[in-house]
C-alpha cells in the first residue's frame, strides 16, 4: 500500500490467480457439480489457462430467458498446435472429437489452433483426455500466459521454415506453465506428496502474467503471422538457405473498446537482433519484463503494448538486456510483402508437394453439396505428410510425395475441395472471427455474415474488373480484434446487431494500421459506401498499387498517427 493509500487496487483476476494454487481453484468441485451445466464464475476464469471457455448458445438466450430456463451452457476448447503443424492421426482425432463431443464442426483459428464448440460439461474431461491421447494439448491455449506460438507454415522454403518452426516449438515449450494442475484435473495424474505447496512456476510465479501474451515467428517476405499484431515476434533473417538470426519485435496488439480513447490497436516495433541460439532466452526475458512491469490493476491496460507505450522502447530494451546480460544486436534489413496465404500447389526443395486450401473463415464442416469435413477426413486416412493450419484460418496439406499426389488429387476432386481456390481475390483474403452464436463478447455477427457480404461486394469488384485482385477484408463481431481487423485494407468491426464501424487503408504487408472511416454503418449501407471507393481504385490506381495504399494516396483516408484518437471517424455519419 502507498503512503497515502491511493495506490490503484489489483484487478480481481490477480487475487484469483494468487489464490488459485497454481490454477487449481475449485475446478474439481465445479466439474463434479451435477446441478450446473457450467463452472463457477471464478473457475471460469481459471479454465481459460487450461484452454477452455465457458459459453452459452446466444441464439437461444432470449427464448430460454422467456421460458425462465438457465442459459444453454457449453464449453469451447482450444487446442494448441505450435506452428500449426498436425499429423494425419491428430487430424483424424480432431475430426472425430468434433462429431462425438462438439457441434460437428472444427474451427481453424487465426492463430493456428483447433477449436471445438458446444462441448457439454459431462464430456469435457473425456474430450480433453482424447485430445491429449494424440499428443496435442490445451494448456496455455488461453489465459494470462504465452499462448500458441505461431509460425509461417508454408514449406516452400523448407530449410528456413524448419528452423523457424523449431524456434516456435522451443519457445512454446519453454514458456508453457509448469503447474501439474492440468494433468491432475484433466488427465487424472496423481497429486505428488506435498502437492502445490512444493510447486513452482519458475518463469511466471503465482500470478502468471498481467494479461494474455502472444508470440510469432515470421519468415519474410511472408508476413502471414501478422507480426505487428503480436506482443513478441521473431523475424527470420536468412542468408543463403540458413537463418542467421532474428530481428525481435515487441509491443503489438489489436484489442480495444469502442470509443475508449485509452485503448487502441498498436503495431509492434523492432527491438533488436539476436542469434538463433539466443532467441528462446530473449523470449523468456521479454516475458519477465512484462511479468514485472505490466499493469496488474487494469486489464484493459495490461497488455505489453501499453507497458511499452507508457515507458518507451529504450527503457524496455534496457530492462530486457539487463536480464539477458548482453546487448541485442542492431536490427537487420528485412522486407515483407503480404499477410495472406500462398494458395494452390507448390513444390518444396526436396520434391514433395504442398497444397494450400481456402477454408472459409476456418470452419471445417459438411454442407449440402460440399462435404468438406468428410473430404479432409478421407485425405487424412491415406495422407503420409502433415496438415498445417495457417495464420489466416486456412489449411495446407503438406509433404505430399509425387507418388501420393494422384490419390490425393482424386479425393480433392471427388469432394470439391479445390473449388474454393477459384474464388475472388477478395474472398481469398477475407477473414472473420467466430462471433455469434458462441462468443460471449460478440456485439454483431461476423463468421455467419462475412461470406454473404463478400458475395455482395464481389458484384462491385467484378464490374470494376478487380476479380483477381487481392484485397484484404477482415470482420469481427466486436472491437477485441480476433481476426486482426485493424490490419485489413477493409476492416469491419461490429458495433451493435446489423451495424459495423468501417476502417480503411491498412498496408497489404501488415505494416500500417487502417483508420476509422465511418461509424455504425448499417449492413445495407456497406456496399453503397464501398462502391465509389472501389470504382475509383479500379480507374485511378497505379501499377501494382494495393487497395489500402490507394485509399491513403488518394486521400480517402489519412493514415493514423501514433497519439491520435483511433476512435475518431474520418467521415461523420451522413456526410460522405
Ligand atoms: Fe480472440 C477473446 C476467439 C484470436 C483478441 N477471442 C476471445 C474469446 C475467447 C471470447 C471470450 O473471451 O469469451 C473468443 C471466443 C469465440 C468463440 O466462440 O470461439 C475469441 N480469438 C478468437 C479466435 C477463435 C478467432 C477466430 O475466429 O479464429 C482466435 C483464436 C486464436 C487462438 O487460436 O489462440 C482469436 N483474439 C485473437 C486475435 C488475433 C491474434 O492473436 O492473432 C486477437 C487480436 C490480437 C491481440 O491479442 O491483441 C484476439 N480475443 C481478443 C481479445 C482482446 C484482447 C485485448 O488485448 O484487448 C479478447 C477479449 C479479452 O481478452 O478480454 C478475445
Ligand atoms: Fe468474439 Fe469479439 Fe473475438 Fe469476434 S472479435 S470472436 S466477437 S471477442
XYZ file of C-alpha atoms and ligand atoms in Angstrom, residues 433-435 439 441-442 476-478 480-482, ligand 2:
20
model
C -13.817 -14.136 -36.207
C -16.299 -16.588 -34.694
C -18.663 -14.082 -33.018
C -18.733 -15.848 -28.432
C -18.424 -10.871 -26.234
C -19.914 -10.513 -29.742
C -15.028 -9.052 -36.223
C -18.164 -9.076 -34.120
C -16.648 -6.701 -31.539
C -11.416 -7.145 -29.488
C -9.884 -7.773 -32.894
C -9.732 -11.589 -33.140
Fe -15.748 -12.643 -30.067
Fe -15.075 -10.139 -30.444
Fe -13.250 -12.044 -30.716
Fe -15.128 -11.824 -32.515
S -13.577 -10.254 -32.064
S -14.502 -13.728 -31.541
S -16.849 -11.145 -31.340
S -14.252 -11.494 -28.851
